[in-house]
Amino acid sequence: TTKVQSKKEQKREQSVRRKAEQQKRKEAETKAREKAHKQEFAVLCREIERKCEAIVLQNVHKDDLLSSCVRLLRLFEWQAYCPATAYNISPEYRLYFYCEPNLLHRLLTILADITLDYRYAQRLLHAEGYKALLHCATTTNNVIHVKLTQIGNNILRQMFDEPSLLTDVMMRQIKLSFEYLCRSFSELYDPYMPVETFISSFKALAARNPVSFKTAIKNTCLILRDRQGNLMMSSRDLLNKYAATLKHESQHSAKWESQDPRTFQWIAYDDVDNEQIETLWRTFVEYFIETQMQNFHFVPSERCTCTVQIREQQFTINVRDFRQI
């Protein structure tokens, strides 16, 4: 009896192991198929994107798309219904067809892309396309409704965003942002910021009208690469004000002093050291302005440092950082 039971248990264990192995093989095969499908799908997506990028819509095509979208939207406008009578009475109710949400989303997306060009936004306005947008009826949940409403708001805003005025507003906003971020002109500082930081700070402004935003950047900003290859940018007005301030300060002699690291007392330099620092300061300012005030942290040490004496003790000072070494 014991031998029979042990054989049965062995058979059950073998059966369980075989089932587990079969399950593992099935899972591995499923994962392999999913991976292959994902790779195939990625290749197809890249191919479709490449073909779509090659498509360039001509003005005639945009006109046709614009008029077709407006005609489709007008199919779903609310229509007043009045019973047949000889008297003028108000409508009893309104008849309308619901626009399928996915269809409406595609129509609004096409209109939003086309009306980024102000000419077509004006054509949509003159064709009373805004009425078709406001009167269109659809059935949708709250999540999709928010997306559709946002796209519709963008289209309506693009109808009234005159490019030159919008560009001027963006230029003023960019200039103010750089002036707000900079410190006092009486101190040396790096006037450039990474392009990524700038773009992330102005996402909403760039999304409003990318063409006007790009024009505003070209008119107000200077974009350069630092020694590490990173894209940096700054406001031209800020750079001009900064350069004018530095030139003005370098033309006037000053009395330089440092803090004695031994006694922590502020001591003025003698005339020889003061003249040496003044000469170094003017040379540094000229070099800094000539290089468009870029690579602030990579100015050669011989252009911003010199050796001075405080009570017969030699120290090295850095006029860039106003630092005593």
PDB file of C-alpha atoms in Angstrom:
ATOM      1  CA  THR A   1       0.000   0.000   0.000  1.00  0.00           C
ATOM      2  CA  THR A   2       2.816   2.360   0.883  1.00  0.00           C
ATOM      3  CA  LYS A   3       4.574   1.658  -2.431  1.00  0.00           C
ATOM      4  CA  VAL A   4       1.363   2.304  -4.361  1.00  0.00           C
ATOM      5  CA  GLN A   5       0.812   5.610  -2.534  1.00  0.00           C
ATOM      6  CA  SER A   6       4.383   6.717  -3.148  1.00  0.00           C
ATOM      7  CA  LYS A   7       4.041   5.954  -6.876  1.00  0.00           C
ATOM      8  CA  LYS A   8       0.828   7.949  -7.031  1.00  0.00           C
ATOM      9  CA  GLU A   9       2.504  10.884  -5.292  1.00  0.00           C
ATOM     10  CA  GLN A  10       5.429  10.716  -7.694  1.00  0.00           C
ATOM     11  CA  LYS A  11       3.034  10.726 -10.643  1.00  0.00           C
ATOM     12  CA  ARG A  12       1.192  13.707  -9.204  1.00  0.00           C
ATOM     13  CA  GLU A  13       4.460  15.601  -8.658  1.00  0.00           C
ATOM     14  CA  GLN A  14       5.594  14.794 -12.185  1.00  0.00           C
ATOM     15  CA  SER A  15       2.245  15.938 -13.541  1.00  0.00           C
ATOM     16  CA  VAL A  16       2.473  19.206 -11.566  1.00  0.00           C
ATOM     17  CA  ARG A  17       6.017  19.808 -12.795  1.00  0.00           C
ATOM     18  CA  ARG A  18       5.023  19.137 -16.403  1.00  0.00           C
ATOM     19  CA  LYS A  19       2.093  21.542 -16.114  1.00  0.00           C
ATOM     20  CA  ALA A  20       4.351  24.196 -14.551  1.00  0.00           C
ATOM     21  CA  GLU A  21       6.911  23.786 -17.317  1.00  0.00           C
ATOM     22  CA  GLN A  22       4.190  23.979 -19.963  1.00  0.00           C
ATOM     23  CA  GLN A  23       2.845  27.137 -18.338  1.00  0.00           C
ATOM     24  CA  LYS A  24       6.328  28.679 -18.290  1.00  0.00           C
ATOM     25  CA  ARG A  25       6.847  27.803 -21.959  1.00  0.00           C
ATOM     26  CA  LYS A  26       3.486  29.352 -22.849  1.00  0.00           C
ATOM     27  CA  GLU A  27       4.320  32.527 -20.922  1.00  0.00           C
ATOM     28  CA  ALA A  28       7.744  32.733 -22.579  1.00  0.00           C
ATOM     29  CA  GLU A  29       6.190  32.228 -26.006  1.00  0.00           C
ATOM     30  CA  THR A  30       3.563  34.883 -25.256  1.00  0.00           C
ATOM     31  CA  LYS A  31       6.204  37.357 -24.128  1.00  0.00           C
ATOM     32  CA  ALA A  32       8.282  36.631 -27.227  1.00  0.00           C
ATOM     33  CA  ARG A  33       5.260  37.208 -29.489  1.00  0.00           C
ATOM     34  CA  GLU A  34       4.387  40.431 -27.651  1.00  0.00           C
ATOM     35  CA  LYS A  35       7.967  41.646 -27.994  1.00  0.00           C
ATOM     36  CA  ALA A  36       7.984  40.819 -31.713  1.00  0.00           C
ATOM     37  CA  HIS A  37       4.644  42.586 -32.175  1.00  0.00           C
ATOM     38  CA  LYS A  38       5.897  45.667 -30.337  1.00  0.00           C
ATOM     39  CA  GLN A  39       9.013  45.790 -32.475  1.00  0.00           C
ATOM     40  CA  GLU A  40       6.959  45.381 -35.647  1.00  0.00           C
ATOM     41  CA  PHE A  41       4.522  48.047 -34.478  1.00  0.00           C
ATOM     42  CA  ALA A  42       7.413  50.437 -33.699  1.00  0.00           C
ATOM     43  CA  VAL A  43       8.854  49.908 -37.180  1.00  0.00           C
ATOM     44  CA  LEU A  44       5.454  50.579 -38.764  1.00  0.00           C
ATOM     45  CA  CYS A  45       4.969  53.721 -36.651  1.00  0.00           C
ATOM     46  CA  ARG A  46       8.362  55.083 -37.708  1.00  0.00           C
ATOM     47  CA  GLU A  47       7.547  54.329 -41.339  1.00  0.00           C
ATOM     48  CA  ILE A  48       4.186  56.099 -41.081  1.00  0.00           C
ATOM     49  CA  GLU A  49       5.749  59.105 -39.339  1.00  0.00           C
ATOM     50  CA  ARG A  50       8.421  59.306 -42.036  1.00  0.00           C
ATOM     51  CA  LYS A  51       5.796  59.265 -44.773  1.00  0.00           C
ATOM     52  CA  CYS A  52       3.646  61.816 -42.959  1.00  0.00           C
ATOM     53  CA  GLU A  53       6.613  64.174 -42.572  1.00  0.00           C
ATOM     54  CA  ALA A  54       7.136  64.020 -46.332  1.00  0.00           C
ATOM     55  CA  ILE A  55       3.579  65.238 -46.939  1.00  0.00           C
ATOM     56  CA  VAL A  56       3.423  68.988 -47.542  1.00  0.00           C
ATOM     57  CA  LEU A  57      -0.009  70.567 -47.775  1.00  0.00           C
ATOM     58  CA  GLN A  58      -0.344  73.233 -50.424  1.00  0.00           C
ATOM     59  CA  ASN A  59      -2.513  76.299 -49.899  1.00  0.00           C
ATOM     60  CA  VAL A  60      -5.229  74.819 -52.111  1.00  0.00           C
ATOM     61  CA  HIS A  61      -5.341  71.696 -49.962  1.00  0.00           C
ATOM     62  CA  LYS A  62      -5.592  73.765 -46.786  1.00  0.00           C
ATOM     63  CA  ASP A  63      -8.475  75.770 -48.271  1.00  0.00           C
ATOM     64  CA  ASP A  64     -10.306  72.548 -49.153  1.00  0.00           C
ATOM     65  CA  LEU A  65      -9.714  71.073 -45.701  1.00  0.00           C
ATOM     66  CA  LEU A  66     -10.900  74.235 -44.005  1.00  0.00           C
ATOM     67  CA  SER A  67     -14.122  74.475 -45.988  1.00  0.00           C
ATOM     68  CA  SER A  68     -14.788  70.725 -45.668  1.00  0.00           C
ATOM     69  CA  CYS A  69     -14.371  70.788 -41.888  1.00  0.00           C
ATOM     70  CA  VAL A  70     -16.712  73.771 -41.550  1.00  0.00           C
ATOM     71  CA  ARG A  71     -19.336  72.076 -43.731  1.00  0.00           C
ATOM     72  CA  LEU A  72     -19.132  68.919 -41.644  1.00  0.00           C
ATOM     73  CA  LEU A  73     -19.477  70.859 -38.403  1.00  0.00           C
ATOM     74  CA  ARG A  74     -22.562  72.632 -39.712  1.00  0.00           C
ATOM     75  CA  LEU A  75     -24.266  69.267 -40.188  1.00  0.00           C
ATOM     76  CA  PHE A  76     -24.424  69.008 -36.402  1.00  0.00           C
ATOM     77  CA  GLU A  77     -25.733  72.478 -35.602  1.00  0.00           C
ATOM     78  CA  TRP A  78     -28.894  72.805 -33.567  1.00  0.00           C
ATOM     79  CA  GLN A  79     -31.836  73.518 -35.864  1.00  0.00           C
ATOM     80  CA  ALA A  80     -34.972  75.278 -34.643  1.00  0.00           C
ATOM     81  CA  TYR A  81     -38.211  73.398 -35.269  1.00  0.00           C
ATOM     82  CA  CYS A  82     -41.506  75.246 -35.579  1.00  0.00           C
ATOM     83  CA  PRO A  83     -44.829  73.508 -36.249  1.00  0.00           C
ATOM     84  CA  ALA A  84     -46.651  74.416 -39.448  1.00  0.00           C
ATOM     85  CA  THR A  85     -48.800  77.411 -38.567  1.00  0.00           C
ATOM     86  CA  ALA A  86     -49.656  80.798 -39.949  1.00  0.00           C
ATOM     87  CA  TYR A  87     -48.577  82.562 -36.776  1.00  0.00           C
ATOM     88  CA  ASN A  88     -45.075  83.540 -35.771  1.00  0.00           C
ATOM     89  CA  ILE A  89     -44.288  81.552 -32.651  1.00  0.00           C
ATOM     90  CA  SER A  90     -41.092  80.572 -30.901  1.00  0.00           C
ATOM     91  CA  PRO A  91     -39.613  77.128 -31.625  1.00  0.00           C
ATOM     92  CA  GLU A  92     -41.079  74.301 -29.602  1.00  0.00           C
ATOM     93  CA  TYR A  93     -37.756  72.476 -29.503  1.00  0.00           C
ATOM     94  CA  ARG A  94     -34.536  72.086 -31.447  1.00  0.00           C
ATOM     95  CA  LEU A  95     -33.495  69.203 -33.653  1.00  0.00           C
ATOM     96  CA  TYR A  96     -29.868  68.171 -33.987  1.00  0.00           C
ATOM     97  CA  PHE A  97     -27.627  65.249 -34.813  1.00  0.00           C
ATOM     98  CA  TYR A  98     -24.882  64.301 -32.434  1.00  0.00           C
ATOM     99  CA  CYS A  99     -21.362  64.462 -33.842  1.00  0.00           C
ATOM    100  CA  GLU A 100     -19.393  61.339 -32.928  1.00  0.00           C
ATOM    101  CA  PRO A 101     -16.652  62.412 -30.449  1.00  0.00           C
ATOM    102  CA  ASN A 102     -13.752  60.866 -32.380  1.00  0.00           C
ATOM    103  CA  LEU A 103     -14.910  62.546 -35.586  1.00  0.00           C
ATOM    104  CA  LEU A 104     -15.256  65.877 -33.780  1.00  0.00           C
ATOM    105  CA  HIS A 105     -11.800  65.462 -32.255  1.00  0.00           C
ATOM    106  CA  ARG A 106     -10.269  64.913 -35.695  1.00  0.00           C
ATOM    107  CA  LEU A 107     -12.101  67.873 -37.200  1.00  0.00           C
ATOM    108  CA  LEU A 108     -11.013  70.194 -34.411  1.00  0.00           C
ATOM    109  CA  THR A 109      -7.424  68.920 -34.581  1.00  0.00           C
ATOM    110  CA  ILE A 110      -7.267  69.660 -38.323  1.00  0.00           C
ATOM    111  CA  LEU A 111      -8.734  73.124 -37.809  1.00  0.00           C
ATOM    112  CA  ALA A 112      -6.333  73.841 -34.941  1.00  0.00           C
ATOM    113  CA  ASP A 113      -3.325  72.917 -37.093  1.00  0.00           C
ATOM    114  CA  ILE A 114      -4.489  74.885 -40.122  1.00  0.00           C
ATOM    115  CA  THR A 115      -5.446  78.008 -38.179  1.00  0.00           C
ATOM    116  CA  LEU A 116      -1.957  78.269 -36.680  1.00  0.00           C
ATOM    117  CA  ASP A 117      -1.450  80.278 -39.856  1.00  0.00           C
ATOM    118  CA  TYR A 118      -3.260  83.545 -39.160  1.00  0.00           C
ATOM    119  CA  ARG A 119      -4.491  83.812 -42.771  1.00  0.00           C
ATOM    120  CA  TYR A 120      -6.577  80.663 -42.398  1.00  0.00           C
ATOM    121  CA  ALA A 121      -7.730  81.684 -38.932  1.00  0.00           C
ATOM    122  CA  GLN A 122      -9.101  84.862 -40.506  1.00  0.00           C
ATOM    123  CA  ARG A 123     -10.789  82.854 -43.256  1.00  0.00           C
ATOM    124  CA  LEU A 124     -12.436  80.688 -40.635  1.00  0.00           C
ATOM    125  CA  LEU A 125     -13.591  83.815 -38.827  1.00  0.00           C
ATOM    126  CA  HIS A 126     -15.014  85.466 -41.955  1.00  0.00           C
ATOM    127  CA  ALA A 127     -16.759  82.218 -42.905  1.00  0.00           C
ATOM    128  CA  GLU A 128     -18.451  82.294 -39.468  1.00  0.00           C
ATOM    129  CA  GLY A 129     -16.752  79.066 -38.561  1.00  0.00           C
ATOM    130  CA  TYR A 130     -16.916  80.066 -34.901  1.00  0.00           C
ATOM    131  CA  LYS A 131     -20.703  79.634 -35.042  1.00  0.00           C
ATOM    132  CA  ALA A 132     -20.277  76.101 -36.329  1.00  0.00           C
ATOM    133  CA  LEU A 133     -17.895  75.410 -33.433  1.00  0.00           C
ATOM    134  CA  LEU A 134     -20.204  76.835 -30.780  1.00  0.00           C
ATOM    135  CA  HIS A 135     -23.372  75.229 -32.159  1.00  0.00           C
ATOM    136  CA  CYS A 136     -21.954  71.755 -32.746  1.00  0.00           C
ATOM    137  CA  ALA A 137     -23.658  69.068 -30.658  1.00  0.00           C
ATOM    138  CA  THR A 138     -21.912  65.935 -29.438  1.00  0.00           C
ATOM    139  CA  THR A 139     -22.265  63.198 -26.844  1.00  0.00           C
ATOM    140  CA  THR A 140     -19.181  62.550 -24.791  1.00  0.00           C
ATOM    141  CA  ASN A 141     -17.929  61.977 -21.270  1.00  0.00           C
ATOM    142  CA  ASN A 142     -16.240  64.588 -19.138  1.00  0.00           C
ATOM    143  CA  VAL A 143     -12.664  63.549 -19.977  1.00  0.00           C
ATOM    144  CA  ILE A 144     -13.104  63.794 -23.753  1.00  0.00           C
ATOM    145  CA  HIS A 145     -15.261  66.899 -23.330  1.00  0.00           C
ATOM    146  CA  VAL A 146     -12.367  68.702 -21.609  1.00  0.00           C
ATOM    147  CA  LYS A 147     -10.015  67.831 -24.488  1.00  0.00           C
ATOM    148  CA  LEU A 148     -12.492  68.944 -27.141  1.00  0.00           C
ATOM    149  CA  THR A 149     -13.223  72.160 -25.267  1.00  0.00           C
ATOM    150  CA  GLN A 150      -9.513  72.938 -24.999  1.00  0.00           C
ATOM    151  CA  ILE A 151      -8.950  72.422 -28.725  1.00  0.00           C
ATOM    152  CA  GLY A 152     -12.015  74.546 -29.518  1.00  0.00           C
ATOM    153  CA  ASN A 153     -10.744  77.317 -27.249  1.00  0.00           C
ATOM    154  CA  ASN A 154      -7.379  77.235 -29.015  1.00  0.00           C
ATOM    155  CA  ILE A 155      -9.080  77.615 -32.410  1.00  0.00           C
ATOM    156  CA  LEU A 156     -11.171  80.558 -31.221  1.00  0.00           C
ATOM    157  CA  ARG A 157      -8.120  82.222 -29.673  1.00  0.00           C
ATOM    158  CA  GLN A 158      -6.116  81.779 -32.882  1.00  0.00           C
ATOM    159  CA  MET A 159      -8.835  83.633 -34.787  1.00  0.00           C
ATOM    160  CA  PHE A 160      -8.193  86.786 -32.745  1.00  0.00           C
ATOM    161  CA  ASP A 161      -4.441  86.508 -32.084  1.00  0.00           C
ATOM    162  CA  GLU A 162      -2.993  88.977 -34.586  1.00  0.00           C
ATOM    163  CA  PRO A 163       0.617  87.759 -35.162  1.00  0.00           C
ATOM    164  CA  SER A 164       2.464  91.086 -34.942  1.00  0.00           C
ATOM    165  CA  LEU A 165       0.685  92.126 -31.738  1.00  0.00           C
ATOM    166  CA  LEU A 166       1.154  88.672 -30.234  1.00  0.00           C
ATOM    167  CA  THR A 167       4.846  88.709 -31.138  1.00  0.00           C
ATOM    168  CA  ASP A 168       5.281  92.118 -29.472  1.00  0.00           C
ATOM    169  CA  VAL A 169       3.618  90.858 -26.299  1.00  0.00           C
ATOM    170  CA  MET A 170       5.855  87.773 -26.255  1.00  0.00           C
ATOM    171  CA  MET A 171       8.958  89.900 -26.793  1.00  0.00           C
ATOM    172  CA  ARG A 172       8.068  92.110 -23.828  1.00  0.00           C
ATOM    173  CA  GLN A 173       7.411  89.060 -21.668  1.00  0.00           C
ATOM    174  CA  ILE A 174      10.773  87.502 -22.584  1.00  0.00           C
ATOM    175  CA  LYS A 175      12.658  90.733 -21.862  1.00  0.00           C
ATOM    176  CA  LEU A 176      10.941  91.140 -18.500  1.00  0.00           C
ATOM    177  CA  SER A 177      11.720  87.567 -17.538  1.00  0.00           C
ATOM    178  CA  PHE A 178      15.452  88.017 -18.169  1.00  0.00           C
ATOM    179  CA  GLU A 179      15.510  91.322 -16.293  1.00  0.00           C
ATOM    180  CA  TYR A 180      13.700  89.698 -13.393  1.00  0.00           C
ATOM    181  CA  LEU A 181      16.066  86.725 -13.271  1.00  0.00           C
ATOM    182  CA  CYS A 182      19.264  88.794 -13.416  1.00  0.00           C
ATOM    183  CA  ARG A 183      20.900  90.204 -10.348  1.00  0.00           C
ATOM    184  CA  SER A 184      22.122  93.727  -9.757  1.00  0.00           C
ATOM    185  CA  PHE A 185      24.370  95.126 -12.479  1.00  0.00           C
ATOM    186  CA  SER A 186      26.849  96.126  -9.784  1.00  0.00           C
ATOM    187  CA  GLU A 187      27.851  92.460  -9.473  1.00  0.00           C
ATOM    188  CA  LEU A 188      29.362  90.193 -12.085  1.00  0.00           C
ATOM    189  CA  TYR A 189      27.217  87.257 -13.080  1.00  0.00           C
ATOM    190  CA  ASP A 190      26.592  84.874 -15.963  1.00  0.00           C
ATOM    191  CA  PRO A 191      23.755  86.407 -18.061  1.00  0.00           C
ATOM    192  CA  TYR A 192      23.044  83.191 -19.977  1.00  0.00           C
ATOM    193  CA  MET A 193      20.685  80.354 -19.120  1.00  0.00           C
ATOM    194  CA  PRO A 194      20.263  76.887 -20.690  1.00  0.00           C
ATOM    195  CA  VAL A 195      17.814  76.794 -23.593  1.00  0.00           C
ATOM    196  CA  GLU A 196      16.016  73.834 -21.955  1.00  0.00           C
ATOM    197  CA  THR A 197      15.363  75.904 -18.839  1.00  0.00           C
ATOM    198  CA  PHE A 198      14.029  78.795 -20.891  1.00  0.00           C
ATOM    199  CA  ILE A 199      11.698  76.597 -22.981  1.00  0.00           C
ATOM    200  CA  SER A 200      10.341  74.791 -19.920  1.00  0.00           C
ATOM    201  CA  SER A 201       9.544  78.176 -18.333  1.00  0.00           C
ATOM    202  CA  PHE A 202       7.630  79.366 -21.400  1.00  0.00           C
ATOM    203  CA  LYS A 203       5.732  76.219 -22.405  1.00  0.00           C
ATOM    204  CA  ALA A 204       2.345  77.933 -22.214  1.00  0.00           C
ATOM    205  CA  LEU A 205       3.566  80.936 -24.214  1.00  0.00           C
ATOM    206  CA  ALA A 206       5.129  78.710 -26.885  1.00  0.00           C
ATOM    207  CA  ALA A 207       1.997  76.563 -27.159  1.00  0.00           C
ATOM    208  CA  ARG A 208      -0.170  79.614 -27.773  1.00  0.00           C
ATOM    209  CA  ASN A 209       1.475  80.316 -31.119  1.00  0.00           C
ATOM    210  CA  PRO A 210       4.772  78.543 -31.964  1.00  0.00           C
ATOM    211  CA  VAL A 211       5.447  80.742 -35.011  1.00  0.00           C
ATOM    212  CA  SER A 212       5.085  84.016 -33.084  1.00  0.00           C
ATOM    213  CA  PHE A 213       7.107  82.582 -30.188  1.00  0.00           C
ATOM    214  CA  LYS A 214       9.965  81.608 -32.517  1.00  0.00           C
ATOM    215  CA  THR A 215       9.913  85.082 -34.082  1.00  0.00           C
ATOM    216  CA  ALA A 216       9.970  86.700 -30.634  1.00  0.00           C
ATOM    217  CA  ILE A 217      13.015  84.634 -29.627  1.00  0.00           C
ATOM    218  CA  LYS A 218      14.864  85.559 -32.830  1.00  0.00           C
ATOM    219  CA  ASN A 219      14.162  89.265 -32.251  1.00  0.00           C
ATOM    220  CA  THR A 220      15.064  89.401 -28.561  1.00  0.00           C
ATOM    221  CA  CYS A 221      17.544  86.630 -27.742  1.00  0.00           C
ATOM    222  CA  LEU A 222      21.071  85.543 -28.561  1.00  0.00           C
ATOM    223  CA  ILE A 223      21.694  81.787 -28.630  1.00  0.00           C
ATOM    224  CA  LEU A 224      25.229  80.370 -28.344  1.00  0.00           C
ATOM    225  CA  ARG A 225      27.048  77.182 -27.418  1.00  0.00           C
ATOM    226  CA  ASP A 226      29.347  77.134 -24.424  1.00  0.00           C
ATOM    227  CA  ARG A 227      32.620  75.240 -24.267  1.00  0.00           C
ATOM    228  CA  GLN A 228      30.821  72.074 -23.249  1.00  0.00           C
ATOM    229  CA  GLY A 229      28.543  72.233 -26.295  1.00  0.00           C
ATOM    230  CA  ASN A 230      25.401  73.207 -24.356  1.00  0.00           C
ATOM    231  CA  LEU A 231      22.976  75.669 -25.945  1.00  0.00           C
ATOM    232  CA  MET A 232      22.735  78.854 -23.870  1.00  0.00           C
ATOM    233  CA  MET A 233      20.663  81.977 -24.436  1.00  0.00           C
ATOM    234  CA  SER A 234      20.197  85.485 -23.125  1.00  0.00           C
ATOM    235  CA  SER A 235      18.300  88.667 -23.926  1.00  0.00           C
ATOM    236  CA  ARG A 236      20.048  91.106 -26.273  1.00  0.00           C
ATOM    237  CA  ASP A 237      18.713  94.069 -24.287  1.00  0.00           C
ATOM    238  CA  LEU A 238      20.100  92.577 -21.093  1.00  0.00           C
ATOM    239  CA  LEU A 239      23.507  91.988 -22.714  1.00  0.00           C
ATOM    240  CA  ASN A 240      23.620  95.575 -24.046  1.00  0.00           C
ATOM    241  CA  LYS A 241      22.690  97.060 -20.660  1.00  0.00           C
ATOM    242  CA  TYR A 242      25.184  94.801 -18.935  1.00  0.00           C
ATOM    243  CA  ALA A 243      27.986  95.759 -21.358  1.00  0.00           C
ATOM    244  CA  ALA A 244      27.201  99.484 -21.030  1.00  0.00           C
ATOM    245  CA  THR A 245      27.278  99.229 -17.224  1.00  0.00           C
ATOM    246  CA  LEU A 246      30.589  97.355 -17.208  1.00  0.00           C
ATOM    247  CA  LYS A 247      32.172  99.862 -19.624  1.00  0.00           C
ATOM    248  CA  HIS A 248      30.984 102.771 -17.506  1.00  0.00           C
ATOM    249  CA  GLU A 249      32.379 101.227 -14.319  1.00  0.00           C
ATOM    250  CA  SER A 250      35.713 100.352 -15.940  1.00  0.00           C
ATOM    251  CA  GLN A 251      36.255 103.998 -17.009  1.00  0.00           C
ATOM    252  CA  HIS A 252      36.191 105.229 -13.421  1.00  0.00           C
ATOM    253  CA  SER A 253      38.950 104.403 -10.981  1.00  0.00           C
ATOM    254  CA  ALA A 254      37.948 102.837  -7.688  1.00  0.00           C
ATOM    255  CA  LYS A 255      39.592 102.142  -4.378  1.00  0.00           C
ATOM    256  CA  TRP A 256      40.027  98.386  -4.003  1.00  0.00           C
ATOM    257  CA  GLU A 257      40.197  96.653  -0.654  1.00  0.00           C
ATOM    258  CA  SER A 258      40.126  93.119   0.687  1.00  0.00           C
ATOM    259  CA  GLN A 259      39.535  91.368   3.942  1.00  0.00           C
ATOM    260  CA  ASP A 260      42.680  90.194   5.655  1.00  0.00           C
ATOM    261  CA  PRO A 261      42.105  86.445   6.206  1.00  0.00           C
ATOM    262  CA  ARG A 262      44.237  86.592   9.341  1.00  0.00           C
ATOM    263  CA  THR A 263      42.481  89.444  11.141  1.00  0.00           C
ATOM    264  CA  PHE A 264      39.229  89.643   9.076  1.00  0.00           C
ATOM    265  CA  GLN A 265      39.729  93.398   8.767  1.00  0.00           C
ATOM    266  CA  TRP A 266      39.059  95.243   5.511  1.00  0.00           C
ATOM    267  CA  ILE A 267      42.266  96.835   4.300  1.00  0.00           C
ATOM    268  CA  ALA A 268      42.774  99.069   1.256  1.00  0.00           C
ATOM    269  CA  TYR A 269      45.553  98.224  -1.186  1.00  0.00           C
ATOM    270  CA  ASP A 270      48.469 100.531  -1.756  1.00  0.00           C
ATOM    271  CA  ASP A 271      48.691 102.611  -4.917  1.00  0.00           C
ATOM    272  CA  VAL A 272      50.808 100.067  -6.831  1.00  0.00           C
ATOM    273  CA  ASP A 273      48.469  97.141  -6.170  1.00  0.00           C
ATOM    274  CA  ASN A 274      45.398  99.310  -6.723  1.00  0.00           C
ATOM    275  CA  GLU A 275      46.681 100.366 -10.167  1.00  0.00           C
ATOM    276  CA  GLN A 276      47.489  96.736 -10.984  1.00  0.00           C
ATOM    277  CA  ILE A 277      43.954  95.644 -10.061  1.00  0.00           C
ATOM    278  CA  GLU A 278      42.398  98.502 -12.042  1.00  0.00           C
ATOM    279  CA  THR A 279      44.379  97.522 -15.149  1.00  0.00           C
ATOM    280  CA  LEU A 280      43.410  93.888 -14.707  1.00  0.00           C
ATOM    281  CA  TRP A 281      39.767  94.875 -14.230  1.00  0.00           C
ATOM    282  CA  ARG A 282      39.676  96.903 -17.463  1.00  0.00           C
ATOM    283  CA  THR A 283      41.354  94.087 -19.384  1.00  0.00           C
ATOM    284  CA  PHE A 284      38.893  91.579 -17.995  1.00  0.00           C
ATOM    285  CA  VAL A 285      35.877  93.762 -18.878  1.00  0.00           C
ATOM    286  CA  GLU A 286      37.115  94.288 -22.446  1.00  0.00           C
ATOM    287  CA  TYR A 287      37.684  90.544 -22.914  1.00  0.00           C
ATOM    288  CA  PHE A 288      34.339  89.667 -21.318  1.00  0.00           C
ATOM    289  CA  ILE A 289      32.427  92.041 -23.607  1.00  0.00           C
ATOM    290  CA  GLU A 290      34.353  90.968 -26.728  1.00  0.00           C
ATOM    291  CA  THR A 291      33.342  87.347 -26.109  1.00  0.00           C
ATOM    292  CA  GLN A 292      29.675  88.448 -25.876  1.00  0.00           C
ATOM    293  CA  MET A 293      29.825  87.819 -22.110  1.00  0.00           C
ATOM    294  CA  GLN A 294      29.680  84.065 -22.621  1.00  0.00           C
ATOM    295  CA  ASN A 295      31.683  81.311 -20.927  1.00  0.00           C
ATOM    296  CA  PHE A 296      31.669  83.332 -17.715  1.00  0.00           C
ATOM    297  CA  HIS A 297      33.086  80.460 -15.678  1.00  0.00           C
ATOM    298  CA  PHE A 298      35.808  79.654 -18.235  1.00  0.00           C
ATOM    299  CA  VAL A 299      37.599  83.012 -18.423  1.00  0.00           C
ATOM    300  CA  PRO A 300      41.384  82.324 -18.406  1.00  0.00           C
ATOM    301  CA  SER A 301      42.883  82.891 -14.974  1.00  0.00           C
ATOM    302  CA  GLU A 302      45.547  85.255 -16.327  1.00  0.00           C
ATOM    303  CA  ARG A 303      42.761  87.639 -17.396  1.00  0.00           C
ATOM    304  CA  CYS A 304      41.054  87.822 -14.007  1.00  0.00           C
ATOM    305  CA  THR A 305      43.672  87.120 -11.313  1.00  0.00           C
ATOM    306  CA  CYS A 306      46.715  88.930  -9.973  1.00  0.00           C
ATOM    307  CA  THR A 307      48.997  88.817  -6.945  1.00  0.00           C
ATOM    308  CA  VAL A 308      48.888  91.580  -4.314  1.00  0.00           C
ATOM    309  CA  GLN A 309      50.361  92.189  -0.880  1.00  0.00           C
ATOM    310  CA  ILE A 310      48.637  92.821   2.422  1.00  0.00           C
ATOM    311  CA  ARG A 311      51.067  93.641   5.241  1.00  0.00           C
ATOM    312  CA  GLU A 312      53.951  91.963   3.435  1.00  0.00           C
ATOM    313  CA  GLN A 313      51.880  88.819   2.831  1.00  0.00           C
ATOM    314  CA  GLN A 314      51.157  87.842  -0.776  1.00  0.00           C
ATOM    315  CA  PHE A 315      47.627  86.863  -1.876  1.00  0.00           C
ATOM    316  CA  THR A 316      45.980  86.119  -5.202  1.00  0.00           C
ATOM    317  CA  ILE A 317      42.704  87.900  -5.937  1.00  0.00           C
ATOM    318  CA  ASN A 318      40.120  87.121  -8.604  1.00  0.00           C
ATOM    319  CA  VAL A 319      38.326  90.189  -9.982  1.00  0.00           C
ATOM    320  CA  ARG A 320      35.709  88.033 -11.709  1.00  0.00           C
ATOM    321  CA  ASP A 321      34.395  86.589  -8.468  1.00  0.00           C
ATOM    322  CA  PHE A 322      35.626  89.439  -6.225  1.00  0.00           C
ATOM    323  CA  ARG A 323      37.379  86.668  -4.366  1.00  0.00           C
ATOM    324  CA  GLN A 324      40.686  86.628  -2.483  1.00  0.00           C
ATOM    325  CA  ILE A 325      42.593  83.350  -2.646  1.00  0.00           C
TER     326      ILE A 325
END
